[in-house]
């Protein structure tokens, strides 16, 4: 079966491959991209039960010597002691500078394994094999890696680009509905940034019906942004659309609301606020809400505008000054708004009262 190839153009460029059956051919695809080396597969227990044997078989058939590190599934594993265990595992396995790590799983695995690859021996190569839609459309591309600290999420990390990303869409077809919705939120975010035809696919259908073109269009958009701005000093900040309120909602919920669900509410709030404040070129709120609801996502929250503003501002340790928001003026046209921090609560309020 053919697959799509989307390049990420950087000093060291790499390809994102999208198609069915890629895990089963991961050995030969990795051999073409990386050549000979030892491969350390990093994955969580849930994903190991589904895909590890198949991937190891493919790697061995392609002539690779492999080892694997399996950790308990969940965000609670994305922390320094797991990172430390992983680095010690690499050392015990005597991985060298020319060897490679495979991150098989969702965002936690990609962030953790990418960080470990980025600091082991001052940086070795890694390959992303995202098994969730969220990882495929967002976190597996662009080289952001991190672990959480007791003081907050993603506080320790580095930019370390993968050498290859294999998005096997067969993994996404079998995801539970909630996990598919979780990824759909980031796809809808990309649709609001990019416009058509991506947004219409999510507005008139749903992500399950159009997984392959949706993943391909999201990857193409993100690859282009990362190619322009690898370390998020400029246009890459557009990818934070919906995330100021979204992160605040995650924080207020004690991280019981999944990332995509929180971002969905953040997207609805920002679209309604922009429309209520008359800052749009066309109606966007109803279309944004309809794409979110169609994909099983929430559009309101029980938290108050005050609680969300406090959470957003304490996150950034701001007491004065400005906060940069990404605001849509139309589907496919977003801009940066420098808002005085004192106005953030009212901005959120405008987007929350309009949703009642
Ligand atoms: N998740 C947003 C980014 O990679 O920049």
Short mmCIF file of C-alpha atoms and ligand atoms in Angstrom, two decimals:
data_model
loop_
_atom_site.label_atom_id
_atom_site.label_comp_id
_atom_site.label_asym_id
_atom_site.label_seq_id
_atom_site.Cartn_x
_atom_site.Cartn_y
_atom_site.Cartn_z
CA UNK A 1 0.00 0.00 0.00
CA UNK A 2 1.28 3.44 -0.87
CA UNK A 3 1.84 6.09 1.76
CA UNK A 4 2.15 9.85 1.69
CA UNK A 5 5.50 11.51 2.40
CA UNK A 6 5.52 15.00 3.91
CA UNK A 7 8.94 16.58 4.47
CA UNK A 8 9.81 18.86 7.39
CA UNK A 9 12.48 21.19 6.00
CA UNK A 10 15.05 22.08 8.65
CA UNK A 11 18.85 22.11 8.94
CA UNK A 12 18.43 18.36 9.33
CA UNK A 13 15.23 17.63 7.40
CA UNK A 14 13.08 14.57 7.99
CA UNK A 15 9.99 12.96 6.53
CA UNK A 16 6.57 12.22 7.99
CA UNK A 17 5.06 9.10 6.37
CA UNK A 18 1.29 8.67 6.53
CA UNK A 19 -0.62 5.55 5.52
CA UNK A 20 -2.04 2.19 6.55
CA UNK A 21 0.11 -0.72 7.70
CA UNK A 22 3.21 1.37 8.46
CA UNK A 23 3.97 -0.29 11.82
CA UNK A 24 4.10 -3.68 10.11
CA UNK A 25 6.69 -2.30 7.68
CA UNK A 26 8.47 -0.07 10.20
CA UNK A 27 11.70 -2.11 9.94
CA UNK A 28 12.17 -1.60 6.22
CA UNK A 29 11.02 2.06 6.35
CA UNK A 30 13.45 2.83 9.17
CA UNK A 31 16.26 1.04 7.33
CA UNK A 32 15.72 3.26 4.27
CA UNK A 33 15.76 6.44 6.38
CA UNK A 34 18.37 5.60 9.04
CA UNK A 35 20.50 2.71 7.83
CA UNK A 36 22.03 0.24 10.26
CA UNK A 37 22.08 0.82 14.03
CA UNK A 38 20.68 -0.64 17.26
CA UNK A 39 17.11 0.35 18.04
CA UNK A 40 15.68 0.91 21.53
CA UNK A 41 11.86 0.82 21.46
CA UNK A 42 10.19 2.90 24.20
CA UNK A 43 6.49 2.34 24.84
CA UNK A 44 3.87 2.13 27.59
CA UNK A 45 2.20 -1.06 28.81
CA UNK A 46 -1.09 -0.46 26.97
CA UNK A 47 0.56 0.22 23.62
CA UNK A 48 3.02 -2.64 24.18
CA UNK A 49 0.07 -5.03 24.45
CA UNK A 50 -1.27 -3.85 21.10
CA UNK A 51 1.73 -3.14 18.90
CA UNK A 52 5.11 -3.99 20.43
CA UNK A 53 5.39 -7.57 19.16
CA UNK A 54 4.43 -6.55 15.63
CA UNK A 55 6.95 -3.70 15.57
CA UNK A 56 9.76 -5.87 17.01
CA UNK A 57 9.03 -8.55 14.41
CA UNK A 58 9.23 -6.01 11.60
CA UNK A 59 12.48 -4.56 12.98
CA UNK A 60 14.08 -7.98 13.32
CA UNK A 61 12.97 -8.98 9.83
CA UNK A 62 14.75 -5.87 8.59
CA UNK A 63 17.91 -7.08 10.34
CA UNK A 64 17.85 -4.82 13.38
CA UNK A 65 19.19 -5.65 16.82
CA UNK A 66 16.60 -4.29 19.29
CA UNK A 67 15.87 -3.77 22.96
CA UNK A 68 12.70 -2.39 24.55
CA UNK A 69 11.71 -0.32 27.60
CA UNK A 70 8.08 -0.53 28.76
CA UNK A 71 6.71 1.88 31.39
CA UNK A 72 3.27 2.26 33.07
CA UNK A 73 0.77 4.13 30.85
CA UNK A 74 -0.35 7.63 31.79
CA UNK A 75 0.80 11.20 32.33
CA UNK A 76 2.15 10.24 35.78
CA UNK A 77 5.00 8.43 34.00
CA UNK A 78 6.10 11.63 32.26
CA UNK A 79 8.47 12.68 35.02
CA UNK A 80 12.12 12.80 35.99
CA UNK A 81 12.36 9.37 37.60
CA UNK A 82 11.04 7.62 34.47
CA UNK A 83 13.46 9.71 32.39
CA UNK A 84 16.30 8.71 34.68
CA UNK A 85 15.34 5.00 34.47
CA UNK A 86 15.18 5.29 30.69
CA UNK A 87 18.62 6.92 30.44
CA UNK A 88 20.08 4.21 32.69
CA UNK A 89 18.42 1.58 30.47
CA UNK A 90 20.13 3.11 27.41
CA UNK A 91 23.46 3.05 29.24
CA UNK A 92 23.01 -0.56 30.41
CA UNK A 93 22.17 -1.51 26.83
CA UNK A 94 25.33 0.36 25.76
CA UNK A 95 23.57 2.40 23.10
CA UNK A 96 26.09 4.48 21.17
CA UNK A 97 25.94 7.86 19.41
CA UNK A 98 24.88 6.16 16.17
CA UNK A 99 22.01 4.16 17.69
CA UNK A 100 18.38 5.23 17.69
CA UNK A 101 15.33 5.37 19.97
CA UNK A 102 11.81 4.53 18.73
CA UNK A 103 8.94 6.31 20.53
CA UNK A 104 5.96 3.98 20.04
CA UNK A 105 2.79 5.51 21.50
CA UNK A 106 1.00 8.75 22.26
CA UNK A 107 2.18 12.15 23.44
CA UNK A 108 3.58 10.98 26.78
CA UNK A 109 5.81 8.40 25.09
CA UNK A 110 6.94 10.81 22.37
CA UNK A 111 7.78 13.57 24.86
CA UNK A 112 9.59 11.25 27.25
CA UNK A 113 11.50 9.16 24.70
CA UNK A 114 12.36 12.25 22.63
CA UNK A 115 13.75 14.01 25.71
CA UNK A 116 15.79 10.94 26.68
CA UNK A 117 17.14 10.66 23.12
CA UNK A 118 17.94 14.38 23.15
CA UNK A 119 20.10 14.21 26.27
CA UNK A 120 21.60 10.68 26.17
CA UNK A 121 25.24 11.05 25.02
CA UNK A 122 24.34 14.72 24.25
CA UNK A 123 21.78 13.62 21.70
CA UNK A 124 21.05 10.50 19.65
CA UNK A 125 18.47 10.01 16.91
CA UNK A 126 14.87 9.02 17.50
CA UNK A 127 11.85 8.03 15.42
CA UNK A 128 8.26 8.88 16.32
CA UNK A 129 5.61 6.17 15.80
CA UNK A 130 2.46 7.94 17.03
CA UNK A 131 -0.41 5.61 17.92
CA UNK A 132 -2.91 8.33 18.91
CA UNK A 133 -4.49 10.93 16.65
CA UNK A 134 -3.35 13.70 19.02
CA UNK A 135 0.28 12.62 18.69
CA UNK A 136 -0.02 12.21 14.91
CA UNK A 137 -1.48 15.65 14.20
CA UNK A 138 0.54 17.58 16.75
CA UNK A 139 3.08 16.31 19.28
CA UNK A 140 5.04 13.84 17.12
CA UNK A 141 6.11 16.60 14.72
CA UNK A 142 8.31 19.54 15.55
CA UNK A 143 10.71 18.19 18.16
CA UNK A 144 9.17 19.50 21.40
CA UNK A 145 10.13 17.04 24.14
CA UNK A 146 9.59 17.31 27.90
CA UNK A 147 8.74 15.79 31.25
CA UNK A 148 6.56 17.29 33.97
CA UNK A 149 7.91 18.61 37.29
CA UNK A 150 5.92 18.78 40.54
CA UNK A 151 5.65 22.54 39.83
CA UNK A 152 3.97 22.12 36.42
CA UNK A 153 3.64 20.32 33.11
CA UNK A 154 6.44 20.21 30.53
CA UNK A 155 8.78 22.31 32.67
CA UNK A 156 11.92 20.32 31.76
CA UNK A 157 12.59 19.59 28.12
CA UNK A 158 14.35 20.49 24.91
CA UNK A 159 13.85 20.87 21.21
CA UNK A 160 15.14 17.69 19.58
CA UNK A 161 13.78 16.85 16.14
CA UNK A 162 12.98 13.24 15.23
CA UNK A 163 14.73 11.66 12.24
CA UNK A 164 11.50 10.13 10.90
CA UNK A 165 7.79 10.03 11.83
CA UNK A 166 5.61 7.05 10.85
CA UNK A 167 1.87 7.77 11.19
CA UNK A 168 0.10 4.42 10.77
CA UNK A 169 -3.52 5.43 10.30
CA UNK A 170 -4.72 1.90 11.12
CA UNK A 171 -3.90 2.71 14.77
CA UNK A 172 -6.29 5.68 14.74
CA UNK A 173 -9.23 3.76 13.25
CA UNK A 174 -9.31 1.53 16.34
CA UNK A 175 -9.02 4.29 18.97
CA UNK A 176 -11.86 4.69 21.47
CA UNK A 177 -14.23 7.59 20.66
CA UNK A 178 -12.91 9.76 23.50
CA UNK A 179 -9.31 9.45 22.33
CA UNK A 180 -10.30 10.23 18.75
CA UNK A 181 -12.13 13.36 19.94
CA UNK A 182 -9.06 14.32 21.95
CA UNK A 183 -7.04 14.42 18.73
CA UNK A 184 -9.87 15.98 16.72
CA UNK A 185 -9.57 19.14 18.86
CA UNK A 186 -6.02 19.77 17.63
CA UNK A 187 -7.16 19.01 14.07
CA UNK A 188 -9.98 21.58 14.39
CA UNK A 189 -7.46 24.08 15.77
CA UNK A 190 -5.37 23.49 12.64
CA UNK A 191 -8.51 23.85 10.50
CA UNK A 192 -9.24 27.28 12.02
CA UNK A 193 -5.63 28.34 11.33
CA UNK A 194 -5.39 26.85 7.84
CA UNK A 195 -8.99 27.25 6.56
CA UNK A 196 -10.27 25.15 3.68
CA UNK A 197 -10.48 22.35 2.78
CA UNK A 198 -9.43 21.04 6.22
CA UNK A 199 -12.00 22.98 8.24
CA UNK A 200 -14.92 21.82 6.08
CA UNK A 201 -13.89 18.18 6.48
CA UNK A 202 -14.27 18.59 10.24
CA UNK A 203 -17.36 20.77 10.06
CA UNK A 204 -19.38 18.62 7.69
CA UNK A 205 -18.04 15.18 8.47
CA UNK A 206 -16.13 13.91 11.42
CA UNK A 207 -12.61 12.88 12.00
CA UNK A 208 -13.32 9.13 11.92
CA UNK A 209 -14.77 9.41 8.40
CA UNK A 210 -11.79 11.30 6.98
CA UNK A 211 -8.83 10.27 9.09
CA UNK A 212 -6.19 10.05 6.39
CA UNK A 213 -6.77 13.42 4.66
CA UNK A 214 -7.22 15.12 8.03
CA UNK A 215 -3.94 13.74 9.38
CA UNK A 216 -2.17 14.61 6.11
CA UNK A 217 -3.44 18.21 6.07
CA UNK A 218 -2.62 18.78 9.74
CA UNK A 219 0.87 17.34 9.29
CA UNK A 220 1.46 19.45 6.17
CA UNK A 221 0.39 22.61 8.00
CA UNK A 222 2.53 21.89 11.05
CA UNK A 223 5.54 20.81 8.97
CA UNK A 224 5.39 24.13 7.14
CA UNK A 225 5.17 26.18 10.37
CA UNK A 226 7.99 24.22 12.05
CA UNK A 227 10.09 24.64 8.89
CA UNK A 228 9.70 28.43 9.25
CA UNK A 229 10.14 28.61 13.03
CA UNK A 230 11.75 25.60 14.70
CA UNK A 231 11.98 27.01 18.23
CA UNK A 232 8.72 28.98 18.49
CA UNK A 233 9.96 32.53 18.31
CA UNK A 234 7.44 33.56 15.61
CA UNK A 235 4.71 31.87 13.54
CA UNK A 236 4.89 28.58 15.49
CA UNK A 237 3.15 30.48 18.31
CA UNK A 238 0.00 30.35 16.12
CA UNK A 239 -0.26 26.69 17.18
CA UNK A 240 -1.21 27.99 20.64
CA UNK A 241 -4.68 28.94 19.34
CA UNK A 242 -7.19 27.97 22.04
CA UNK A 243 -4.41 26.93 24.42
CA UNK A 244 -4.40 29.90 26.85
CA UNK A 245 -7.92 29.10 28.04
CA UNK A 246 -7.34 25.39 27.35
CA UNK A 247 -4.31 25.13 29.64
CA UNK A 248 -6.18 27.12 32.30
CA UNK A 249 -9.11 24.65 32.10
CA UNK A 250 -6.74 21.67 32.39
CA UNK A 251 -5.12 23.29 35.42
CA UNK A 252 -8.42 24.22 37.13
CA UNK A 253 -9.63 20.62 36.65
CA UNK A 254 -6.50 19.21 38.29
CA UNK A 255 -5.70 17.76 34.83
CA UNK A 256 -8.75 15.50 34.93
CA UNK A 257 -10.02 17.09 31.67
CA UNK A 258 -7.99 15.68 28.74
CA UNK A 259 -5.85 18.14 26.77
CA UNK A 260 -7.94 18.02 23.59
CA UNK A 261 -11.20 18.55 25.48
CA UNK A 262 -9.74 21.58 27.26
CA UNK A 263 -8.38 22.99 23.99
CA UNK A 264 -11.83 22.49 22.41
CA UNK A 265 -13.43 24.68 25.08
CA UNK A 266 -10.57 27.17 24.62
CA UNK A 267 -11.25 27.31 20.86
CA UNK A 268 -14.97 27.90 21.47
CA UNK A 269 -14.23 30.65 24.02
CA UNK A 270 -11.80 32.51 21.77
CA UNK A 271 -14.08 32.28 18.71
CA UNK A 272 -17.09 33.58 20.66
CA UNK A 273 -15.02 36.32 22.32
CA UNK A 274 -13.63 37.51 18.97
CA UNK A 275 -17.14 37.59 17.49
CA UNK A 276 -18.76 39.28 20.53
CA UNK A 277 -16.06 41.95 20.58
CA UNK A 278 -16.63 42.63 16.86
CA UNK A 279 -13.10 41.59 15.89
CA UNK A 280 -14.05 39.19 13.08
CA UNK A 281 -14.44 39.49 9.29
CA UNK A 282 -17.09 36.74 9.15
CA UNK A 283 -19.17 34.75 11.68
CA UNK A 284 -16.88 32.09 13.14
CA UNK A 285 -18.35 31.07 16.50
CA UNK A 286 -21.23 28.90 15.28
CA UNK A 287 -18.98 27.14 12.73
CA UNK A 288 -16.30 26.51 15.36
CA UNK A 289 -18.87 25.15 17.83
CA UNK A 290 -20.47 22.95 15.20
CA UNK A 291 -17.12 21.37 14.20
CA UNK A 292 -16.32 20.72 17.87
CA UNK A 293 -19.72 19.24 18.76
CA UNK A 294 -19.74 17.08 15.61
CA UNK A 295 -16.48 15.56 16.82
CA UNK A 296 -17.77 14.81 20.33
CA UNK A 297 -16.09 17.76 22.03
CA UNK A 298 -17.35 20.18 24.72
CA UNK A 299 -17.78 23.92 24.13
CA UNK A 300 -18.47 25.23 27.66
CA UNK A 301 -16.89 24.94 31.09
CA UNK A 302 -18.12 25.23 34.68
CA UNK A 303 -15.05 27.27 35.69
CA UNK A 304 -15.48 31.05 36.00
CA UNK A 305 -13.69 33.62 33.80
CA UNK A 306 -11.90 34.80 36.94
CA UNK A 307 -10.62 31.29 37.77
CA UNK A 308 -9.44 30.77 34.18
CA UNK A 309 -7.69 34.15 34.01
CA UNK A 310 -5.96 33.52 37.35
CA UNK A 311 -4.84 30.06 36.21
CA UNK A 312 -3.61 31.39 32.84
CA UNK A 313 -1.71 34.28 34.40
CA UNK A 314 -0.19 32.35 37.31
CA UNK A 315 1.01 29.78 34.78
CA UNK A 316 2.96 32.53 33.05
CA UNK A 317 3.93 34.13 36.37
CA UNK A 318 2.52 37.45 35.17
CA UNK A 319 1.20 40.16 37.41
CA UNK A 320 1.25 42.99 34.87
CA UNK A 321 2.14 43.59 31.26
CA UNK A 322 0.68 41.83 28.26
CA UNK A 323 -0.32 38.35 27.23
CA UNK A 324 -0.21 37.24 23.60
CA UNK A 325 -3.38 35.54 22.39
CA UNK A 326 -3.97 33.91 19.01
CA UNK A 327 -7.34 35.17 17.77
CA UNK A 328 -9.32 34.13 14.66
CA UNK A 329 -10.77 36.86 12.45
CA UNK A 330 -12.09 34.28 9.95
CA UNK A 331 -11.77 30.55 9.37
CA UNK A 332 -8.26 30.39 7.93
CA UNK A 333 -7.08 33.79 9.24
CA UNK A 334 -5.73 34.18 12.77
CA UNK A 335 -3.56 36.91 14.26
CA UNK A 336 -1.63 37.73 17.44
CA UNK A 337 -3.38 40.03 19.90
CA UNK A 338 -1.30 41.65 22.65
CA UNK A 339 -3.79 41.97 25.48
CA UNK A 340 -3.08 43.74 28.79
CA UNK A 341 -3.22 40.97 31.41
CA UNK A 342 -5.79 42.99 33.38
CA UNK A 343 -8.21 42.51 30.43
CA UNK A 344 -7.86 38.73 30.13
CA UNK A 345 -10.71 37.94 32.53
CA UNK A 346 -13.10 40.18 30.58
CA UNK A 347 -11.94 38.68 27.31
CA UNK A 348 -12.70 35.18 28.60
CA UNK A 349 -16.03 36.44 30.00
CA UNK A 350 -17.05 37.74 26.56
CA UNK A 351 -16.42 34.27 25.14
CA UNK A 352 -18.10 32.43 27.98
CA UNK A 353 -21.27 34.47 28.36
CA UNK A 354 -21.90 34.23 24.62
CA UNK A 355 -21.84 30.43 25.02
CA UNK A 356 -24.60 30.28 27.63
N1 LIG B 1 2.09 21.76 20.12
C1 LIG B 1 2.48 22.96 19.53
C2 LIG B 1 3.85 22.95 18.96
O1 LIG B 1 4.42 21.90 18.74
O2 LIG B 1 4.42 23.98 18.74
#
